[in-house]
CSV table of N, CA and C in Angstrom, one decimal:
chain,number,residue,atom,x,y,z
A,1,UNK,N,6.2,9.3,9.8
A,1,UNK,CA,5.6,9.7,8.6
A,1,UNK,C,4.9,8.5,7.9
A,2,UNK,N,3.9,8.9,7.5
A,2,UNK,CA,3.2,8.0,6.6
A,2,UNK,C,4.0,7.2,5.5
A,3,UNK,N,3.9,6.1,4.6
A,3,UNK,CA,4.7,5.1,4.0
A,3,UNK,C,4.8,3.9,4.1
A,4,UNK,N,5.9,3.7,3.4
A,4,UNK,CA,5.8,2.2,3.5
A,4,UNK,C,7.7,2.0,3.6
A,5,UNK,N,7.7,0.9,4.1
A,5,UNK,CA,9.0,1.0,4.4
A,5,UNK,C,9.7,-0.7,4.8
A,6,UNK,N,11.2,-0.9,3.9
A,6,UNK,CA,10.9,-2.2,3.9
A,6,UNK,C,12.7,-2.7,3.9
A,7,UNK,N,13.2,-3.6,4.1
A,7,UNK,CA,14.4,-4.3,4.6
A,7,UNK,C,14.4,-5.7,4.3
A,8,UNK,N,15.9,-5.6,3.6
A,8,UNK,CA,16.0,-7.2,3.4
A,8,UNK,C,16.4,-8.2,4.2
A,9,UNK,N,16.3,-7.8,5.5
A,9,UNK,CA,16.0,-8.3,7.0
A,9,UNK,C,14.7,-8.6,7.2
A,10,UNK,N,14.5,-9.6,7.8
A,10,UNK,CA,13.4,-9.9,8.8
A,10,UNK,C,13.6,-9.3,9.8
A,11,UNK,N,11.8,-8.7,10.3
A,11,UNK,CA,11.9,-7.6,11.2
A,11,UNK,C,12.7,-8.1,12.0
A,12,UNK,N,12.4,-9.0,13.0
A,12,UNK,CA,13.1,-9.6,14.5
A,12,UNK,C,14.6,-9.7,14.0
A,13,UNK,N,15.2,-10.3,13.0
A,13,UNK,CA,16.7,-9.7,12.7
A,13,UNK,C,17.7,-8.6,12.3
A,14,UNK,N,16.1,-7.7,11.8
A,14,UNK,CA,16.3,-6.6,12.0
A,14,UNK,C,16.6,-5.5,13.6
A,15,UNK,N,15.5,-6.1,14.3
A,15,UNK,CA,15.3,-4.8,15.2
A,15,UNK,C,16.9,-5.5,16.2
A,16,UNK,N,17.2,-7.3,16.2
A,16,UNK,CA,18.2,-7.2,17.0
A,16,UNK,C,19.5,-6.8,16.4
A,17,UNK,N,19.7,-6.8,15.3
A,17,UNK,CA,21.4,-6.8,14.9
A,17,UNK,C,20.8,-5.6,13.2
A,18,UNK,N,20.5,-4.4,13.0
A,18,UNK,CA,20.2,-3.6,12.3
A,18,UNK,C,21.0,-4.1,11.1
A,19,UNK,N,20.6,-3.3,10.1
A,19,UNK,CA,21.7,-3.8,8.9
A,19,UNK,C,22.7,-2.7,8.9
A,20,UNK,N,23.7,-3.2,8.0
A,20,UNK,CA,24.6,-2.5,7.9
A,20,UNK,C,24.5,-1.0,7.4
A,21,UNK,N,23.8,-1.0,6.4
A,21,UNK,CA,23.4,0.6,5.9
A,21,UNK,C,22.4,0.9,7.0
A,22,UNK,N,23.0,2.2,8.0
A,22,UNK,CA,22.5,2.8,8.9
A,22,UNK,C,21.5,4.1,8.4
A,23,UNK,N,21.5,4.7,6.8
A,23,UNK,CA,20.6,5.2,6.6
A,23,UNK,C,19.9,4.8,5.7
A,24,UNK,N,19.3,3.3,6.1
A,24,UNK,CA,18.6,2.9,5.0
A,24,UNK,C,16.8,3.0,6.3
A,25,UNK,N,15.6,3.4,5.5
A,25,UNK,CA,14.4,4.4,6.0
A,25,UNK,C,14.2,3.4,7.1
A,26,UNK,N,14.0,1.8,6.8
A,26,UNK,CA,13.9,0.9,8.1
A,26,UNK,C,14.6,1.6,9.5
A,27,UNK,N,15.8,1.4,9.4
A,27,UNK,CA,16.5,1.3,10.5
A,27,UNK,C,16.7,2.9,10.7
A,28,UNK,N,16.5,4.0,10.2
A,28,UNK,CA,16.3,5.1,11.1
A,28,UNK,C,15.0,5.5,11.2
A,29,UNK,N,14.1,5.0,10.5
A,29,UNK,CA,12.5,4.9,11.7
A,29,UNK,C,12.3,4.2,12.9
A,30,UNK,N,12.8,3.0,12.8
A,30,UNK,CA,12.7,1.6,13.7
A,30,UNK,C,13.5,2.9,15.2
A,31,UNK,N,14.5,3.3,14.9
A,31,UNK,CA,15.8,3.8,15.4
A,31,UNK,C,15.1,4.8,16.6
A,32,UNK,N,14.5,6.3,15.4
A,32,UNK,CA,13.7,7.3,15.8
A,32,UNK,C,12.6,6.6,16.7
A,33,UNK,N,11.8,5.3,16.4
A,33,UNK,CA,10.6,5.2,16.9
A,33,UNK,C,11.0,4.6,18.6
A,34,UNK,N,12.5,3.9,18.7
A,34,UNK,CA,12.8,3.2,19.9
A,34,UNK,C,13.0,4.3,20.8
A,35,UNK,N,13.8,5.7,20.2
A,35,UNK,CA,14.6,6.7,20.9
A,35,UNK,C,13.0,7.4,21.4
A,36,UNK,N,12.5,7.8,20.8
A,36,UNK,CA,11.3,9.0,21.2
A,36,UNK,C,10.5,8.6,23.1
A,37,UNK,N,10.4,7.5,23.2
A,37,UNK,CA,9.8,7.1,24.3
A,37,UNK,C,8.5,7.9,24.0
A,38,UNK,N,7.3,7.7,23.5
A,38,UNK,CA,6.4,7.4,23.6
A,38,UNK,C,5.3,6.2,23.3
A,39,UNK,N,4.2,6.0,23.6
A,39,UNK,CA,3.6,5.1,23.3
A,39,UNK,C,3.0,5.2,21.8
A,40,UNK,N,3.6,3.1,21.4
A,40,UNK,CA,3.3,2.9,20.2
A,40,UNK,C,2.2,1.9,19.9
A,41,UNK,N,1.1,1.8,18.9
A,41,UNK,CA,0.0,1.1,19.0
A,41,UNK,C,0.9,0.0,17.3
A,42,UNK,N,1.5,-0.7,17.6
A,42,UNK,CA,2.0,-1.8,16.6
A,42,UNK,C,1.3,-2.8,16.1
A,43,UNK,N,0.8,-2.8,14.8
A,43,UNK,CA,-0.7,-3.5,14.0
A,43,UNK,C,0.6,-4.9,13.2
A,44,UNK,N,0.4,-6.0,13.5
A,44,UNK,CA,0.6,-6.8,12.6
A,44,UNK,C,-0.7,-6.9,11.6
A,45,UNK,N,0.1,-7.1,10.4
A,45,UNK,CA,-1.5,-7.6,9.2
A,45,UNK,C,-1.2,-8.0,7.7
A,46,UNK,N,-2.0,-8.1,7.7
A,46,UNK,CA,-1.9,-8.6,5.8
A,46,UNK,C,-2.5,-8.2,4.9
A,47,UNK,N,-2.6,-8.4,3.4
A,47,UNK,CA,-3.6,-7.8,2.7
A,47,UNK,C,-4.3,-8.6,2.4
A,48,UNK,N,-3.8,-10.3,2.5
A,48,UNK,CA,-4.6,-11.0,2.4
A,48,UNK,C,-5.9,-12.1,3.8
A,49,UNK,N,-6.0,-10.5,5.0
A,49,UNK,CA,-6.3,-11.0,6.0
A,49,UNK,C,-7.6,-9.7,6.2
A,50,UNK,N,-8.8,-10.4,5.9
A,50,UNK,CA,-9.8,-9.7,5.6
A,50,UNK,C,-9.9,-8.2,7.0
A,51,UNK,N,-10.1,-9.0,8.3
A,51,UNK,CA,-10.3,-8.5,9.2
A,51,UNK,C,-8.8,-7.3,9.5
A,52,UNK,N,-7.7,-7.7,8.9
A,52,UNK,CA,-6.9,-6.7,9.0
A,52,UNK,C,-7.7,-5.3,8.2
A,53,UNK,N,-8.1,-5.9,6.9
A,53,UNK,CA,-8.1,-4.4,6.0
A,53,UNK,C,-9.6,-3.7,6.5
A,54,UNK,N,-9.8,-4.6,7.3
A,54,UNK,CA,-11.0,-4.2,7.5
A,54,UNK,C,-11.4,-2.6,9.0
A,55,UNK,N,-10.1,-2.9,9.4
A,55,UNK,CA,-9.7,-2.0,10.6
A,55,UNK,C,-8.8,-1.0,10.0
A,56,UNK,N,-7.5,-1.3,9.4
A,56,UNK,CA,-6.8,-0.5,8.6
A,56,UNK,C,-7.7,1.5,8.8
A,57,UNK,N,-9.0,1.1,8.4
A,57,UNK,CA,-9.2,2.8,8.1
A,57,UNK,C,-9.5,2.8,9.4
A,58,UNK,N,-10.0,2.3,10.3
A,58,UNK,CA,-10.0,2.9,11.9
A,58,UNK,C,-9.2,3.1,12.2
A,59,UNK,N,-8.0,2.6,12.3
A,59,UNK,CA,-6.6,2.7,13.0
A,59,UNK,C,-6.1,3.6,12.0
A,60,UNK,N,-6.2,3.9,10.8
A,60,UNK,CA,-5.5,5.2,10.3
A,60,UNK,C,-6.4,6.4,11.0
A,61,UNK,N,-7.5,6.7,11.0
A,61,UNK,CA,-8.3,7.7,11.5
A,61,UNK,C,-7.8,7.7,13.1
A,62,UNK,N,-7.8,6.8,13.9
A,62,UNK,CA,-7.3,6.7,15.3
A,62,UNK,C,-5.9,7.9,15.4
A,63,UNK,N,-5.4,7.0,14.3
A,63,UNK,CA,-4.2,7.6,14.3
A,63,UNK,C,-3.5,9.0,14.4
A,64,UNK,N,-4.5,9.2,13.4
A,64,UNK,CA,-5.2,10.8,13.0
A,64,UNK,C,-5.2,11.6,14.5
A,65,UNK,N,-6.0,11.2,15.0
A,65,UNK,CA,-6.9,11.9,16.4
A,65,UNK,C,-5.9,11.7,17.7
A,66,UNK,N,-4.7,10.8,17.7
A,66,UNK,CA,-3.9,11.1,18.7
A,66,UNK,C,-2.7,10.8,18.3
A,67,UNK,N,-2.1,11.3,17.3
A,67,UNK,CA,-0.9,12.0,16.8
A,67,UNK,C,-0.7,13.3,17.8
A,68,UNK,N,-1.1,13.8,17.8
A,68,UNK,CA,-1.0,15.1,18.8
A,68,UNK,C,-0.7,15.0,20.2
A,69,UNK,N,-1.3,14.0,20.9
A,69,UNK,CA,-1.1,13.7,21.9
A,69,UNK,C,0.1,12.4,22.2
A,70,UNK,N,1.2,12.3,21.0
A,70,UNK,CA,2.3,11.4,21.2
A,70,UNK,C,1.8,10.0,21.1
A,71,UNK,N,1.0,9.1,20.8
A,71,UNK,CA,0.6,8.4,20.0
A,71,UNK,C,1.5,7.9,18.8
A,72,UNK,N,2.0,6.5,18.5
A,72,UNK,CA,2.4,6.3,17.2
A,72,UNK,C,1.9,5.3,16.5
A,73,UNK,N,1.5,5.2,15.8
A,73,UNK,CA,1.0,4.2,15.0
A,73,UNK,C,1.8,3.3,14.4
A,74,UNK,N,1.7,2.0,13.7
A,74,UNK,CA,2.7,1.5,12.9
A,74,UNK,C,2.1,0.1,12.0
A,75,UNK,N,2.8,0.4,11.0
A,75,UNK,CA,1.8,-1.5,10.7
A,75,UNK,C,3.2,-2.0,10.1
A,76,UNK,N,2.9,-3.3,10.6
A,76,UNK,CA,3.9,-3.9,10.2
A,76,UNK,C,3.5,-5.6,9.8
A,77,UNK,N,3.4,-5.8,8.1
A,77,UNK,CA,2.7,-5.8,7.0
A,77,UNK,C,3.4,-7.4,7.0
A,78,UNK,N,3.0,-9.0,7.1
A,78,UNK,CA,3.5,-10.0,6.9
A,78,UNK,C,3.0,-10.3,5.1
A,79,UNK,N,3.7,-9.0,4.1
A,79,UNK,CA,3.7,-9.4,3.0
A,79,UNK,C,4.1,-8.7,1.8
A,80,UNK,N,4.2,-8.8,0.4
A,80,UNK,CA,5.2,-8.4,-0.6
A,80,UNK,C,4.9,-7.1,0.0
A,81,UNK,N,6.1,-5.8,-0.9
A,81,UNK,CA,6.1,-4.3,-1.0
A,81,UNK,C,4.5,-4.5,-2.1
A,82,UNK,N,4.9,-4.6,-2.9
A,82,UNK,CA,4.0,-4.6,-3.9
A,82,UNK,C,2.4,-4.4,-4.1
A,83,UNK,N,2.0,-5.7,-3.1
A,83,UNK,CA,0.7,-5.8,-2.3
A,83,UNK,C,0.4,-4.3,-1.6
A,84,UNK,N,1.0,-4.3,-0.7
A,84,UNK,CA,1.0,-3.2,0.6
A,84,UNK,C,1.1,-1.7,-0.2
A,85,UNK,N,1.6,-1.8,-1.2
A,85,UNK,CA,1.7,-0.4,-2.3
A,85,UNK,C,0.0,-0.2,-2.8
A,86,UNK,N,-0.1,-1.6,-3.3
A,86,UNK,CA,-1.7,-1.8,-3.7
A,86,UNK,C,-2.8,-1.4,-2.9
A,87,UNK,N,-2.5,-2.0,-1.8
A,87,UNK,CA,-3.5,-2.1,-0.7
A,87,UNK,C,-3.8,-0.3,-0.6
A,88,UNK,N,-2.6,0.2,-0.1
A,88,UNK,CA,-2.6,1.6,0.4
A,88,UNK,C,-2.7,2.5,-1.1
A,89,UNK,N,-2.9,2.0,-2.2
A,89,UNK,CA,-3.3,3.3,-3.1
A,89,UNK,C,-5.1,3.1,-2.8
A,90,UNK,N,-5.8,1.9,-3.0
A,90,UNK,CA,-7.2,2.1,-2.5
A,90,UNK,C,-7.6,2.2,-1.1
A,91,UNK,N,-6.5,2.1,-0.2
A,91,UNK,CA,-6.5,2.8,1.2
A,91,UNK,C,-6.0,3.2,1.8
A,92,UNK,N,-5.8,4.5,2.1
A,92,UNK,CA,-4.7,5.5,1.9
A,92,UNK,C,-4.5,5.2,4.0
A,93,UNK,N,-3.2,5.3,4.3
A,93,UNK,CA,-3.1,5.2,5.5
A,93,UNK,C,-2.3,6.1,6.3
A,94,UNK,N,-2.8,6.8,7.3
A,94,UNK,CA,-1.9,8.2,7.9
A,94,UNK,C,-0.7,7.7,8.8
A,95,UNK,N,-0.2,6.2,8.5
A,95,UNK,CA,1.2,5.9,9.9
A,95,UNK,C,1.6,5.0,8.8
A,96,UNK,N,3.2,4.3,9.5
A,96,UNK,CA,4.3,4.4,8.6
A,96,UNK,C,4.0,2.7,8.2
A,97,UNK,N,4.2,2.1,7.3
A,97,UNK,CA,3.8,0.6,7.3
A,97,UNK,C,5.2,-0.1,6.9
A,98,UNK,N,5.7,-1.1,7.9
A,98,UNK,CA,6.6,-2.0,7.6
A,98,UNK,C,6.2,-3.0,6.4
A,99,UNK,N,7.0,-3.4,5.8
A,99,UNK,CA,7.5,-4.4,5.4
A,99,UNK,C,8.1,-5.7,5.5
A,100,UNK,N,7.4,-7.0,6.2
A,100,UNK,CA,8.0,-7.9,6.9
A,100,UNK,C,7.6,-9.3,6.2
A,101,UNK,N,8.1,-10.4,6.9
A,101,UNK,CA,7.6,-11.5,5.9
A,101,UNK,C,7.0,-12.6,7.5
A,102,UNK,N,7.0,-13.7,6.8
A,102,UNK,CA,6.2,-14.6,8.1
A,102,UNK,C,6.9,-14.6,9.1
A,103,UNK,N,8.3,-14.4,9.0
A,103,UNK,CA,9.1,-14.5,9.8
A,103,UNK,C,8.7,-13.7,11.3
A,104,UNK,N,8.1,-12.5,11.1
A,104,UNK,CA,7.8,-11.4,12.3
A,104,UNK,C,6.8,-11.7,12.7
A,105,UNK,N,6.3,-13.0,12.6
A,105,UNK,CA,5.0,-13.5,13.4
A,105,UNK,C,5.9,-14.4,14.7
A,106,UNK,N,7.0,-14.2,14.8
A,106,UNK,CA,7.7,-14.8,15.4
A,106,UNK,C,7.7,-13.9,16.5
A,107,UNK,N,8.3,-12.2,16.2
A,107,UNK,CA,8.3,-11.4,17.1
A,107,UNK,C,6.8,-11.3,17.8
A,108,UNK,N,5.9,-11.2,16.7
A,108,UNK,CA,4.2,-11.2,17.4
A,108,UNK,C,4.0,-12.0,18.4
A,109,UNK,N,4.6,-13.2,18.4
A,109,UNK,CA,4.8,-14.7,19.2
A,109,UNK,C,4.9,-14.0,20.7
A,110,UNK,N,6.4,-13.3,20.9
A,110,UNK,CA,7.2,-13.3,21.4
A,110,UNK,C,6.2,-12.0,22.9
A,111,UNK,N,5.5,-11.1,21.0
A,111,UNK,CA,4.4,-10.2,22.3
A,111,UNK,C,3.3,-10.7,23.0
A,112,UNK,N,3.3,-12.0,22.4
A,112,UNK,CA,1.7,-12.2,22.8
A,112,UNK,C,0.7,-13.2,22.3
A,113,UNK,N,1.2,-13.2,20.8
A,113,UNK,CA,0.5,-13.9,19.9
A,113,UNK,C,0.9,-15.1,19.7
A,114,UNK,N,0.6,-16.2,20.7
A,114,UNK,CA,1.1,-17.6,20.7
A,114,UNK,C,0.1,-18.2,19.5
A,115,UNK,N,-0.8,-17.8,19.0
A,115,UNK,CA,-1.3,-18.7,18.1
A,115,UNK,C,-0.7,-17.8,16.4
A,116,UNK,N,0.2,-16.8,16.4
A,116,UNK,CA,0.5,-16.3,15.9
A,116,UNK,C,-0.7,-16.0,14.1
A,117,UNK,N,-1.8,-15.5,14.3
A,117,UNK,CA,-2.7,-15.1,13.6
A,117,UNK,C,-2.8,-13.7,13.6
A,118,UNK,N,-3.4,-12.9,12.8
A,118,UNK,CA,-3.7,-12.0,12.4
A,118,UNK,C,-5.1,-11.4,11.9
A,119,UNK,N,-5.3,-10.5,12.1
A,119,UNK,CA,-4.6,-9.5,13.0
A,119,UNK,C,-4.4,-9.4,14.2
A,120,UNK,N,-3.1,-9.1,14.6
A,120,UNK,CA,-2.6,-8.8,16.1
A,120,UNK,C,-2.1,-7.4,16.5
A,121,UNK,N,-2.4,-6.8,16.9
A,121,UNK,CA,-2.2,-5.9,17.6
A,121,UNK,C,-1.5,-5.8,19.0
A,122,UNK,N,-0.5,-4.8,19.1
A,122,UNK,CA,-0.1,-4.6,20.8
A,122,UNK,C,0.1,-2.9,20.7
A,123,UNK,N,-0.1,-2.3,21.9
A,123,UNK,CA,-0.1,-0.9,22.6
A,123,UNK,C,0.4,-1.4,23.4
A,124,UNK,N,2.0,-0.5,23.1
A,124,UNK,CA,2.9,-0.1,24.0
A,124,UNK,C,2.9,1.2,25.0
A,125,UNK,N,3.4,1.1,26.2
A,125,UNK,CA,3.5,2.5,26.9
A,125,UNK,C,4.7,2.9,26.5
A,126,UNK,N,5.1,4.5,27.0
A,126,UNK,CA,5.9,5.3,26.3
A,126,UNK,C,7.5,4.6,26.9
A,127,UNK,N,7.4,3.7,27.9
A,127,UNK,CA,8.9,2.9,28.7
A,127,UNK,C,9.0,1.2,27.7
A,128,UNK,N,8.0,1.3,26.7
A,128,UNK,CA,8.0,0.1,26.1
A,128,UNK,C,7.4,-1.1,26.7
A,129,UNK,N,6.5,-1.3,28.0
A,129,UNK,CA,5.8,-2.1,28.2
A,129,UNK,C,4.6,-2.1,27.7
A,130,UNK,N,4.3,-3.4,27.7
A,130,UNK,CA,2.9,-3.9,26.7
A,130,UNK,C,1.6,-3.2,28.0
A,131,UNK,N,0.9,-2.3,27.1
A,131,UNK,CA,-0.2,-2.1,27.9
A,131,UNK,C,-1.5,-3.3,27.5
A,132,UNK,N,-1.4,-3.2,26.4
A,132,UNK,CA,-2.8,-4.3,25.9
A,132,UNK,C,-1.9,-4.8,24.3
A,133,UNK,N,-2.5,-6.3,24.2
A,133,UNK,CA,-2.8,-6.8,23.0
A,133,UNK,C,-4.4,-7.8,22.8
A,134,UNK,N,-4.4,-7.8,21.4
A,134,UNK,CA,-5.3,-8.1,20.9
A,134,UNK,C,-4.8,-8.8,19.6
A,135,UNK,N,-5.5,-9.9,20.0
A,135,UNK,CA,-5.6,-11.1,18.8
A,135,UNK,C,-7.0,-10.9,18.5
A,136,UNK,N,-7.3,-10.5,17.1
A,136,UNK,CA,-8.2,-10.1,16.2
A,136,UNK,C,-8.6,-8.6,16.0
A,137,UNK,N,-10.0,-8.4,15.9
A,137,UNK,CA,-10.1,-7.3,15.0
A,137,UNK,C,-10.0,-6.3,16.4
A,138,UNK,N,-9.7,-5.4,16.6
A,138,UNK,CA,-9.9,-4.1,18.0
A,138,UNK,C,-11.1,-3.4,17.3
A,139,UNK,N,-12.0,-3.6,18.4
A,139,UNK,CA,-13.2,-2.4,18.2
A,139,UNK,C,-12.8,-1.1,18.6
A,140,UNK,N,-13.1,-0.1,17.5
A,140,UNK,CA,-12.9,1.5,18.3
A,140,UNK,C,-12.7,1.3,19.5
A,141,UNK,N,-14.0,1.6,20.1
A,141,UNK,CA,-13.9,2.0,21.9
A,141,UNK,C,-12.9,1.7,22.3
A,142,UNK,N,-13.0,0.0,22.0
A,142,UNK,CA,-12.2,-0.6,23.2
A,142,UNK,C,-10.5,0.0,22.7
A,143,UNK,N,-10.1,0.1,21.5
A,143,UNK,CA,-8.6,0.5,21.2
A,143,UNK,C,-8.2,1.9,21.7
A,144,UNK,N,-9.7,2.6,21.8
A,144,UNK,CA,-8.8,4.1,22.3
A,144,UNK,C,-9.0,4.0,24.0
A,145,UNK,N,-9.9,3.3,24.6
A,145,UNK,CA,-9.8,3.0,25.8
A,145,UNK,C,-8.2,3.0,26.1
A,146,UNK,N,-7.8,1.9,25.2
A,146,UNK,CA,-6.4,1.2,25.5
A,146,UNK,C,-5.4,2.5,25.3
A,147,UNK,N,-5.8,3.2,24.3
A,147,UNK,CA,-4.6,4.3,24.0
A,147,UNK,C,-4.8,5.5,25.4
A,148,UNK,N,-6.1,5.7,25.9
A,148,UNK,CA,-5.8,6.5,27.1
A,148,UNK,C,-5.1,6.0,27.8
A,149,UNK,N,-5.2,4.9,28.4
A,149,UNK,CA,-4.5,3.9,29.4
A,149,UNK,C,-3.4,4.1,29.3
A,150,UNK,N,-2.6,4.1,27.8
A,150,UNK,CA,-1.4,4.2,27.6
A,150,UNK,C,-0.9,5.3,27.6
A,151,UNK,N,-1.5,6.5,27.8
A,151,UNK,CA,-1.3,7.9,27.9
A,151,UNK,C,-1.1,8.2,29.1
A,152,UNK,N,-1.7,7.3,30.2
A,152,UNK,CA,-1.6,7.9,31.7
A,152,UNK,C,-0.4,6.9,32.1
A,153,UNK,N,0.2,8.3,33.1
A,153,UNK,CA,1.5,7.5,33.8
A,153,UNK,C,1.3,6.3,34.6
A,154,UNK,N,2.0,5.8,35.1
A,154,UNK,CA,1.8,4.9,35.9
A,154,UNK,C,1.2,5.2,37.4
């Protein structure tokens, strides 16, 4: 579901050792999104990273267009609730937006992003392997390219 969603964990301490409140919205979206086994398109970004907000409405429209076909979107936000509340009242966004701090440039690291900048992007397949990442902005084509890719079996 669309939102915003946020934990006084850092994501990567979050996703290894969950917090203790098991129905707090982090940890049973994070939960729901590991169990579903389908492919997820995971947006690191900022509000203060031009080229992020700059894609934001593609990737919500993307989002839009292959929701149906099991597709999940996600952003996961290296900044305050507050900002990201801001950001999404003058741009409204159809997938769920984490809450994280610098710290989850660490997990970004860990996908791909050795120079850990933003925006980064990774598309996952529905077994959780990295189909594509992208350090910088994803052009249309080339991201739904990626999301077919990620829709066909192996």
């Amino acid at each position: 579901q669309p939102g915003i969603y946020t934990s006084g964990n850092d994501l990567e301490d979050f996703m290894q050792r969950p917090p203790q409140d098991e129905d707090s919205p982090v940890f049973l979206f994070m939960k729901a999104l590991l169990a579903c086994e389908k492919p997820v398109v995971v947006d690191f970004w900022a509000t203060w990273c031009a080229p992020c907000k700059e894609e934001m409405p593609e990737f919500s429209t993307i989002s839009s267009k292959y929701a149906g076909k099991g597709i999940q979107f996600v952003g996961i936000s290296i900044d305050s609730a507050e900002k990201v509340l801001a950001f999404q009242k003058d741009t409204p966004v159809s997938y769920p937006l984490l809450i994280s701090n610098l710290e989850s440039l660490e997990l970004s690291s860990d996908l791909g992003n050795r120079a850990r900048a933003l925006p980064f992007t990774v598309i996952l397949r529905a077994d959780g392997r990295p189909q594509q990442v992208k350090l910088g902005k994803f052009a249309t084509p080339d991201l739904e390219k990626a999301i077919q890719s990620a829709l066909r079996p192996d």
